[in-house]
mmCIF file of C-alpha atoms in Angstrom:
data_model
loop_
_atom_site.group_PDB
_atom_site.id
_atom_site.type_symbol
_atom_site.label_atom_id
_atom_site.label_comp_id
_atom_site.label_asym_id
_atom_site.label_seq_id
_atom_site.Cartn_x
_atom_site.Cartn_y
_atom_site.Cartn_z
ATOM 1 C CA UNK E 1 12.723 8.090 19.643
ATOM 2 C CA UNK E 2 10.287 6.817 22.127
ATOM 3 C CA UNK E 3 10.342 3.326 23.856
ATOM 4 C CA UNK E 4 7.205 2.239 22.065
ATOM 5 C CA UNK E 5 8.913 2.534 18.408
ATOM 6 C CA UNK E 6 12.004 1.705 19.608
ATOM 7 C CA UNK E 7 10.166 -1.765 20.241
ATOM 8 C CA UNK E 8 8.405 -2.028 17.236
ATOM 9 C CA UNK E 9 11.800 -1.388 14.985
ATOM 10 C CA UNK E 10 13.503 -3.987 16.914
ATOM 11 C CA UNK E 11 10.677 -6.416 15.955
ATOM 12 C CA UNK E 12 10.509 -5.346 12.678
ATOM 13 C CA UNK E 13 14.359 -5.691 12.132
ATOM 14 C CA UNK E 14 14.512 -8.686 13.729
ATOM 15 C CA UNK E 15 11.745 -10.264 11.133
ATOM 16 C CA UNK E 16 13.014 -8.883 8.201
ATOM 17 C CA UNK E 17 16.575 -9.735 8.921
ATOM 18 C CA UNK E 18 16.613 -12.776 11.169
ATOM 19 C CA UNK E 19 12.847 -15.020 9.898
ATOM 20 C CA UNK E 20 13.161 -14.870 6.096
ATOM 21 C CA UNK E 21 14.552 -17.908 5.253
ATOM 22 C CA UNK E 22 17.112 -18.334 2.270
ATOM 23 C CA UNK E 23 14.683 -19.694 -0.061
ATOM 24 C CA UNK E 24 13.300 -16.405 -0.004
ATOM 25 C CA UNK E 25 15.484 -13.992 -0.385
ATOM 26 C CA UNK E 26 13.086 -11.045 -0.598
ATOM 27 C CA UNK E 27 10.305 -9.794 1.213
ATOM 28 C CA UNK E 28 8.725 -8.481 -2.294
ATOM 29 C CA UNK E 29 9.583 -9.345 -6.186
ATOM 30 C CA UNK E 30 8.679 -6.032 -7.950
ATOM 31 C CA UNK E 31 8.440 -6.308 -11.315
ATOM 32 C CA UNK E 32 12.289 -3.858 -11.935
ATOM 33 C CA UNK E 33 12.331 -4.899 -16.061
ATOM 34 C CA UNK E 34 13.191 -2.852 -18.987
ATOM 35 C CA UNK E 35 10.640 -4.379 -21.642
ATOM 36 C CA UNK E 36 13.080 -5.805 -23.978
ATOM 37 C CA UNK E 37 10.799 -7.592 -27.040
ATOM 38 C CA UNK E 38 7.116 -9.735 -27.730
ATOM 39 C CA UNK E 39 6.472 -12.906 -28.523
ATOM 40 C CA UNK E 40 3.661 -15.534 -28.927
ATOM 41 C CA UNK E 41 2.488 -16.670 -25.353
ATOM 42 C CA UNK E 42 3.854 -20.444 -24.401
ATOM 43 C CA UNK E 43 2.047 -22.145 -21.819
ATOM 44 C CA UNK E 44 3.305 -21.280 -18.501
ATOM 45 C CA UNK E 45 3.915 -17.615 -19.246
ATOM 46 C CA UNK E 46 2.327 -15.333 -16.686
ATOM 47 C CA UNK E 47 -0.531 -14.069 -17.675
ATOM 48 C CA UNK E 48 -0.098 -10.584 -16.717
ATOM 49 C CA UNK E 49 2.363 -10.231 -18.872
ATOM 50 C CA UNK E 50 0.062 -10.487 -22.094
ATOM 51 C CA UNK E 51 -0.254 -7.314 -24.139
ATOM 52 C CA UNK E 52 -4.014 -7.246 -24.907
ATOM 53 C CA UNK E 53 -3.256 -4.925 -27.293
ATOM 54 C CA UNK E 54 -1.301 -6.464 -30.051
ATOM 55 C CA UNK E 55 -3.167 -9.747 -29.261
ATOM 56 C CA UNK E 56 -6.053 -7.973 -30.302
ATOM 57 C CA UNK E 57 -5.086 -7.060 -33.478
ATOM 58 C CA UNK E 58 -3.596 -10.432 -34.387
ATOM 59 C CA UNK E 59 -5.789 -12.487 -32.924
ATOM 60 C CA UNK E 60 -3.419 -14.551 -30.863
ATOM 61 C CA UNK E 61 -2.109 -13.857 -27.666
ATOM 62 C CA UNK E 62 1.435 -12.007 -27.185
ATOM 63 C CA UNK E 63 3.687 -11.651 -23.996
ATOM 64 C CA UNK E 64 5.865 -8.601 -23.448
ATOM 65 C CA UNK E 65 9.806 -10.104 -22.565
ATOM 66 C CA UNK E 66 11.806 -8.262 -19.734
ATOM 67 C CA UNK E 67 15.423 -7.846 -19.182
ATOM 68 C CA UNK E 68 15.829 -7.664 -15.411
ATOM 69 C CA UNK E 69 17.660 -4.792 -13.584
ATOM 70 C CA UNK E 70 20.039 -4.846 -11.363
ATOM 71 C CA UNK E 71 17.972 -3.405 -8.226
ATOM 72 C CA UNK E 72 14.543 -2.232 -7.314
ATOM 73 C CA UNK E 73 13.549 1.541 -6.408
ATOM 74 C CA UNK E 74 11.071 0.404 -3.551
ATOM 75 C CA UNK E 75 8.608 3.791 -2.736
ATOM 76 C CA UNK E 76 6.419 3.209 0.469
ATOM 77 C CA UNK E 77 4.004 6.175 -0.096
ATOM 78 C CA UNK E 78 1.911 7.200 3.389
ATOM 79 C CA UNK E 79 -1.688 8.610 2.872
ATOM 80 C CA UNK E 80 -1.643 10.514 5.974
ATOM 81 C CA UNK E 81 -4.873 11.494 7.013
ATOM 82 C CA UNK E 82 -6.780 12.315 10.317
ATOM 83 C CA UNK E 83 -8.724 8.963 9.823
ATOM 84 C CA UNK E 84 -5.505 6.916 10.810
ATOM 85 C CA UNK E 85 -5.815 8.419 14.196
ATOM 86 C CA UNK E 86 -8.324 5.771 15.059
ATOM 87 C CA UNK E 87 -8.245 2.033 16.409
ATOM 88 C CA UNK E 88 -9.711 -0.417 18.750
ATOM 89 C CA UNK E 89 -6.708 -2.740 19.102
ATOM 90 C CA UNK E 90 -3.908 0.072 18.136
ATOM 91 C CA UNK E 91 -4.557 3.022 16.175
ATOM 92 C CA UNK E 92 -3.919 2.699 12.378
ATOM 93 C CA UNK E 93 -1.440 5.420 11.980
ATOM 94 C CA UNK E 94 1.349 2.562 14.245
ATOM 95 C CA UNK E 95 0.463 0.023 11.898
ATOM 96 C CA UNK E 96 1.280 2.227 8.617
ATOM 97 C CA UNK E 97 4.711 2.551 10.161
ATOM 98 C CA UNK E 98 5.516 -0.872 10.893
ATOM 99 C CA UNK E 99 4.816 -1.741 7.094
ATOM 100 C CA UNK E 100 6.636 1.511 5.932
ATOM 101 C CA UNK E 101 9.588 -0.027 8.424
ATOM 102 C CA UNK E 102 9.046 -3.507 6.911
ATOM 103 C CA UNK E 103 9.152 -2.405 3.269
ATOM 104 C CA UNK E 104 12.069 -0.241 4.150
ATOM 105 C CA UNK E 105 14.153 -3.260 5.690
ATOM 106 C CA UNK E 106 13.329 -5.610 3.196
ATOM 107 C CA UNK E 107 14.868 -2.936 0.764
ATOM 108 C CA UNK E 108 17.928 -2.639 2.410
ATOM 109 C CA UNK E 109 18.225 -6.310 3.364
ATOM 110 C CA UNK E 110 17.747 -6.913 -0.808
ATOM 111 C CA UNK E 111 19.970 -4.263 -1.826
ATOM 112 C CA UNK E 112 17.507 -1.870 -3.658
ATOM 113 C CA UNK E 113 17.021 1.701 -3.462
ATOM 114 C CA UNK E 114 14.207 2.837 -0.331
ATOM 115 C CA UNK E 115 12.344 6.295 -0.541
ATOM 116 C CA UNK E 116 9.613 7.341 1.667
ATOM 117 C CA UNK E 117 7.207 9.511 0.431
ATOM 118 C CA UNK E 118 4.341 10.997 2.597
ATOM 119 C CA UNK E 119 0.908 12.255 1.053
ATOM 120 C CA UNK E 120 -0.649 15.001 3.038
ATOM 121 C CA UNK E 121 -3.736 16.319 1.177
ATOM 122 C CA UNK E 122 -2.599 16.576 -2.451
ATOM 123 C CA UNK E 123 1.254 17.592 -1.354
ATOM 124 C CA UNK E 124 3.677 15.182 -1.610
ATOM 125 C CA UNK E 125 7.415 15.123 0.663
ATOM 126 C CA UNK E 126 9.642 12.582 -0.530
ATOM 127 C CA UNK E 127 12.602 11.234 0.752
ATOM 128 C CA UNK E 128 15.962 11.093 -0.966
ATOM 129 C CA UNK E 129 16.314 7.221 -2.278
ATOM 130 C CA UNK E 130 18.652 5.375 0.661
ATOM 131 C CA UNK E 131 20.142 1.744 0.777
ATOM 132 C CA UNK E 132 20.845 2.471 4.601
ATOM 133 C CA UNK E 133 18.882 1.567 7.470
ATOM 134 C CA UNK E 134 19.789 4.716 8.935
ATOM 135 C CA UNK E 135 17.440 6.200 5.880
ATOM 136 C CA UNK E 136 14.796 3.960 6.475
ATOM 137 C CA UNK E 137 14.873 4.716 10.262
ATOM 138 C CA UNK E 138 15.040 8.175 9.677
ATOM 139 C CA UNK E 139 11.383 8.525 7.609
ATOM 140 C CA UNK E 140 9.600 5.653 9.763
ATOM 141 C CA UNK E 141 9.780 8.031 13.137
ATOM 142 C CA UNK E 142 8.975 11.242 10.928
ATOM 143 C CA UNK E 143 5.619 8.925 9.902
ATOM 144 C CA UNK E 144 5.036 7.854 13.389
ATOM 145 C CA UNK E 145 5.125 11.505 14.725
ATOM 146 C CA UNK E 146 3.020 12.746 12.313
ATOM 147 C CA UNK E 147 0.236 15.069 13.469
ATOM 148 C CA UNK E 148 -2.675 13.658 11.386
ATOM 149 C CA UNK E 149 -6.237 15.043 12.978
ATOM 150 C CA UNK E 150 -7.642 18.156 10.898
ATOM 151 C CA UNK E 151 -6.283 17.104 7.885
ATOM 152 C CA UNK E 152 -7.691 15.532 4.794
ATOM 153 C CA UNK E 153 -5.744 13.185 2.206
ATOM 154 C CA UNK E 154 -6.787 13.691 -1.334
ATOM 155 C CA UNK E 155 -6.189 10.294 -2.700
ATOM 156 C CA UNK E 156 -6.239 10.989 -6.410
ATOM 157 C CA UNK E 157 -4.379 14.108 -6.233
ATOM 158 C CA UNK E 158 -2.008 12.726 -4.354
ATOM 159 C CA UNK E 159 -1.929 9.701 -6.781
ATOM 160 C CA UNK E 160 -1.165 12.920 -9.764
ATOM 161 C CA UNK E 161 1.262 14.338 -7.347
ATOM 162 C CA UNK E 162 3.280 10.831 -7.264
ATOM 163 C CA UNK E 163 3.210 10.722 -11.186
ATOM 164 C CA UNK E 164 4.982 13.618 -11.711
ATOM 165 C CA UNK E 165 7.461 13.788 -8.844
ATOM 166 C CA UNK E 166 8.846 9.768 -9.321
ATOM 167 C CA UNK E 167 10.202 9.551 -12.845
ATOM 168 C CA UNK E 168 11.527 6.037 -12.292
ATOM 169 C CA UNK E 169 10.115 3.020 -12.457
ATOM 170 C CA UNK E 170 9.055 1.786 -8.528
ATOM 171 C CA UNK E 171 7.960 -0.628 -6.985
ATOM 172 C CA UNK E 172 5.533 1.530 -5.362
ATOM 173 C CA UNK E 173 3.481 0.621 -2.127
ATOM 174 C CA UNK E 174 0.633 3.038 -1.145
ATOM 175 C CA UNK E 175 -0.475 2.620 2.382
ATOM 176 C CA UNK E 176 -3.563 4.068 3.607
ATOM 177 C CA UNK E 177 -6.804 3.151 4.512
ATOM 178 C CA UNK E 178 -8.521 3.892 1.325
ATOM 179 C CA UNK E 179 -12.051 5.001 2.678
ATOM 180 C CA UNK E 180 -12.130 7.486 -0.150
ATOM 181 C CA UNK E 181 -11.991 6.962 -3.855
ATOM 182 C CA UNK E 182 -8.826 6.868 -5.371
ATOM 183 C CA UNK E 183 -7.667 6.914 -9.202
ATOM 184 C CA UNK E 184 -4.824 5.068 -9.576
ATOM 185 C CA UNK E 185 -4.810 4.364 -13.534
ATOM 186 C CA UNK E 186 -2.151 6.784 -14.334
ATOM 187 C CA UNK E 187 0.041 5.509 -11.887
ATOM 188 C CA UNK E 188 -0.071 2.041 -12.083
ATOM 189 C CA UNK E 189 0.610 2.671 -16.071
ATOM 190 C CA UNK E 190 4.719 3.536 -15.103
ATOM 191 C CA UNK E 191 5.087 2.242 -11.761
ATOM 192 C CA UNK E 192 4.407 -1.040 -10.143
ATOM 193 C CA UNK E 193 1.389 0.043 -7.350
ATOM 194 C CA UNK E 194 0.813 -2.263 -4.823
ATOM 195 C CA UNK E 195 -2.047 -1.065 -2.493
ATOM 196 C CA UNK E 196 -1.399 -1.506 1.512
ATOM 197 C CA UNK E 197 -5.557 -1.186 3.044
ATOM 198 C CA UNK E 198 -5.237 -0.674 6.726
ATOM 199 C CA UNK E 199 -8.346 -0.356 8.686
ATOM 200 C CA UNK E 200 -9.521 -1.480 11.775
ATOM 201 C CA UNK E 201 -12.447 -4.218 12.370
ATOM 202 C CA UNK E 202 -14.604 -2.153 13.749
ATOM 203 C CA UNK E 203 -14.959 0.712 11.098
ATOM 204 C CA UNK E 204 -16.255 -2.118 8.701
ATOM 205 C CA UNK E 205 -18.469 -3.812 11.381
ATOM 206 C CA UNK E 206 -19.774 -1.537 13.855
ATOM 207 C CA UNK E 207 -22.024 -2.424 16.575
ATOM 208 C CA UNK E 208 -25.234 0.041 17.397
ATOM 209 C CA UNK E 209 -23.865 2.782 20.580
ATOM 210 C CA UNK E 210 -26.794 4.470 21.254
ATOM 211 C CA UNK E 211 -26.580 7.928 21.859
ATOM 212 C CA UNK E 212 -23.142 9.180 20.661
ATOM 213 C CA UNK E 213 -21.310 12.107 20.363
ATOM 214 C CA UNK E 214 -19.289 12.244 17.214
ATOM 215 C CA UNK E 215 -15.974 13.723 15.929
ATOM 216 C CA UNK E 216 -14.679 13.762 12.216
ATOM 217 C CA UNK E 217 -10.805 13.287 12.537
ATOM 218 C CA UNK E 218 -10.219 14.993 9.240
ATOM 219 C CA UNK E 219 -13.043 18.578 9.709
ATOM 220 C CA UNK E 220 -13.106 18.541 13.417
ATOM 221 C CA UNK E 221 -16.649 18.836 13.240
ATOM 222 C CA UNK E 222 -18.654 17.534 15.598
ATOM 223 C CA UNK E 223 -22.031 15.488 16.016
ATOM 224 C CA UNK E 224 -24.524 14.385 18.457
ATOM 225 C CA UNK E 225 -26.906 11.745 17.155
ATOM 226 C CA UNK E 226 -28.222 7.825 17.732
ATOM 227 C CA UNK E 227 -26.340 5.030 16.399
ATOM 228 C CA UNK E 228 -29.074 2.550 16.641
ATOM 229 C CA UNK E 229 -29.678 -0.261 14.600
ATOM 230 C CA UNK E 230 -30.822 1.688 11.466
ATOM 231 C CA UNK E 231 -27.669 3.633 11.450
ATOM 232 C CA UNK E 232 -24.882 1.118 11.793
ATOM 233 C CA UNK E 233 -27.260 -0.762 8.108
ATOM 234 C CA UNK E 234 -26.743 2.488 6.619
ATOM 235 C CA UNK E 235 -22.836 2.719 7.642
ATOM 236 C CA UNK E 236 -22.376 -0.619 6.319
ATOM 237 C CA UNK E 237 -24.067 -0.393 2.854
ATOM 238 C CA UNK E 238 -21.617 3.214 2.236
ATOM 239 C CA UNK E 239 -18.393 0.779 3.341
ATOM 240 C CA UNK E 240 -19.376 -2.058 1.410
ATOM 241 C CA UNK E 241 -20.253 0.846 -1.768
ATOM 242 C CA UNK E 242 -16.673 1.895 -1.131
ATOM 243 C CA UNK E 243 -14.693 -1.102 -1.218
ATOM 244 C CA UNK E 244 -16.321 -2.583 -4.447
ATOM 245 C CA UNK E 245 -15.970 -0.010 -6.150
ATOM 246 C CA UNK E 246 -12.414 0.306 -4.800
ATOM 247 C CA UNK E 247 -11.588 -3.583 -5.784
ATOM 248 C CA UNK E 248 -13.317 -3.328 -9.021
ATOM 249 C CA UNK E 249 -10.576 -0.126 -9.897
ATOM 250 C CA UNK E 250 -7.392 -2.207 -8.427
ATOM 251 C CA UNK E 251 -8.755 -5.368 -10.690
ATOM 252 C CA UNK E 252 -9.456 -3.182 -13.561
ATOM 253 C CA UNK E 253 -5.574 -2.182 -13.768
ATOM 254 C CA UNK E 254 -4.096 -5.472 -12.140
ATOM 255 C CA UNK E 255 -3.265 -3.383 -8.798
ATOM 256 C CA UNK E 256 -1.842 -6.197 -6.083
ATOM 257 C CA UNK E 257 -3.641 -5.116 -2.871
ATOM 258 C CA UNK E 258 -3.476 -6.327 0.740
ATOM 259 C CA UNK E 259 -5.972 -5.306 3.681
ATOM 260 C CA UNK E 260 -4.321 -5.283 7.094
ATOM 261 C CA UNK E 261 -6.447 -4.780 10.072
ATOM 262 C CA UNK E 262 -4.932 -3.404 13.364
ATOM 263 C CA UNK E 263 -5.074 -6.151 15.251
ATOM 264 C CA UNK E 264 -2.705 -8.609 12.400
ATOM 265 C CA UNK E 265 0.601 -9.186 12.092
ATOM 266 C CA UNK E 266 1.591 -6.800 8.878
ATOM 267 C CA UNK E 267 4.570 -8.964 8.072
ATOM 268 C CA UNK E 268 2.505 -11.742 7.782
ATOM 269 C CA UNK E 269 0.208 -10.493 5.557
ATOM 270 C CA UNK E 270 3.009 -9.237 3.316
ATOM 271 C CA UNK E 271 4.212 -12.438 2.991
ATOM 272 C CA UNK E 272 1.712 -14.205 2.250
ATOM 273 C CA UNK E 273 0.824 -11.175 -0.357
ATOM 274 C CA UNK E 274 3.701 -11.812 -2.266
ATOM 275 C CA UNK E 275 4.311 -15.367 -2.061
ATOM 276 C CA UNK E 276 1.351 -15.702 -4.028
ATOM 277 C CA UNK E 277 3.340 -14.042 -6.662
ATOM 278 C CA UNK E 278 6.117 -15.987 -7.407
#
């Protein structure tokens, strides 16, 4: 393990474990409920919880009741492709592993089950489920080593892939910088899908560079052209495109989501992320 992620562990560890206070006792509070019954909706139930559904049909609002579990099964899913090899302040591919170490701590530090899963065009590797910070340890430096230019993530197949290879209920975390479309219906209809957006400032606001020479992370293939004025409005408008339609989908099937830019604090963000949910 190198010195630079020996660093960022120790940090990491020492947030998770030493700067959550008592009051809050967990980093995240995944939903981990067997649906137990419905009833009419009572003022101060959580929305989210209404089945739209059956309120439909009788024409009054219902909410579905939960018996909670005993522990969470906490997936932290990396969408590993060449366009995380890029960053002004650090590249993005070190600030997917610090949240894959954060999520993995907090797991561990909250007693619930941690898997790691890495997406690598549409195949999937998962880890065995761990409660040991060993585990956790074990899949953040396999993350941070990972070779990642030439190769492509297929969001929604890898979105497929991760509803048929996790048959239990998770918490599930995917963490990628979503600059492609991704279909996460399916998923989000068994598991819990919290989306982790790390980019970096300048791929959303580029400044014009003149005459550039250009190299697509993912292909390899290469191009010479200006990046003027006229190009950086085009760039823009296809980003902006992208992440509408991208909210609009996470709305549409009440997907939390959290955008993380390289040069934030990602355990910050988190908690802010999910203190807003309980």
């Amino acid at each position: 393990m190198n010195r630079r992620l020996k660093t960022l562990l120790i940090k990491t560890k020492r947030q998770v474990f030493s700067e959550m206070l008592g009051n809050n006792p967990s980093l995240f509070h995944g939903e981990g409920y067997d649906f137990s019954e419905l009833r009419e909706y009572q003022i101060g139930d959580d929305i989210r919880k209404i089945d739209w559904t059956i309120t439909a049909k009788l024409q009054k609002p219902y909410v579905k009741i939960f018996h909670e579990e005993r522990e969470l099964n906490v997936v932290a899913a990396c969408m590993a492709g060449g366009s995380l090899f890029f960053g002004t302040h650090r590249i993005k591919q070190e600030v997917v592993t610090e949240i894959a170490a954060i999520l993995g701590y907090s797991a561990v530090r909250n007693g619930d089950l941690f898997s790691g899963a890495i997406v690598e065009g549409s195949e999937l590797s998962l880890q065995r489920p761990t409660k040991r910070i060993f585990g956790v340890n074990r899949f953040v430096e396999r993350v941070d080593a990972l070779q990642l230019l030439g190769k492509h993530v297929d969001y929604a197949a890898g979105a497929k892939t991760l509803f048929e290879r996790l048959k239990r209920k998770s918490v599930l975390f995917l963490i990628g910088d979503f600059l492609t479309g991704a279909e996460l219906a399916l998923l989000s209809r068994r598991h819990e899908v919290i989306a982790v957006i790390v980019r970096d400032r300048f791929e959303e606001h580029p400044v014009p560079l003149g005459q550039v020479h250009l190299v697509d992370p993912e292909s390899g293939k290469t191009l010479l052209t200006h990046f003027g004025e006229g190009s950086v409005r085009r760039y823009r408008a296809k980003v902006i495109e992208n992440d509408e339609k991208l909210y609009r989908h996470l709305n549409r099937h009440r997907i939390r989501f959290v955008k993380i830019y390289t040069d934030e604090d990602p355990f910050g963000k988190l908690v802010k992320l999910f203190g807003r949910s309980v």
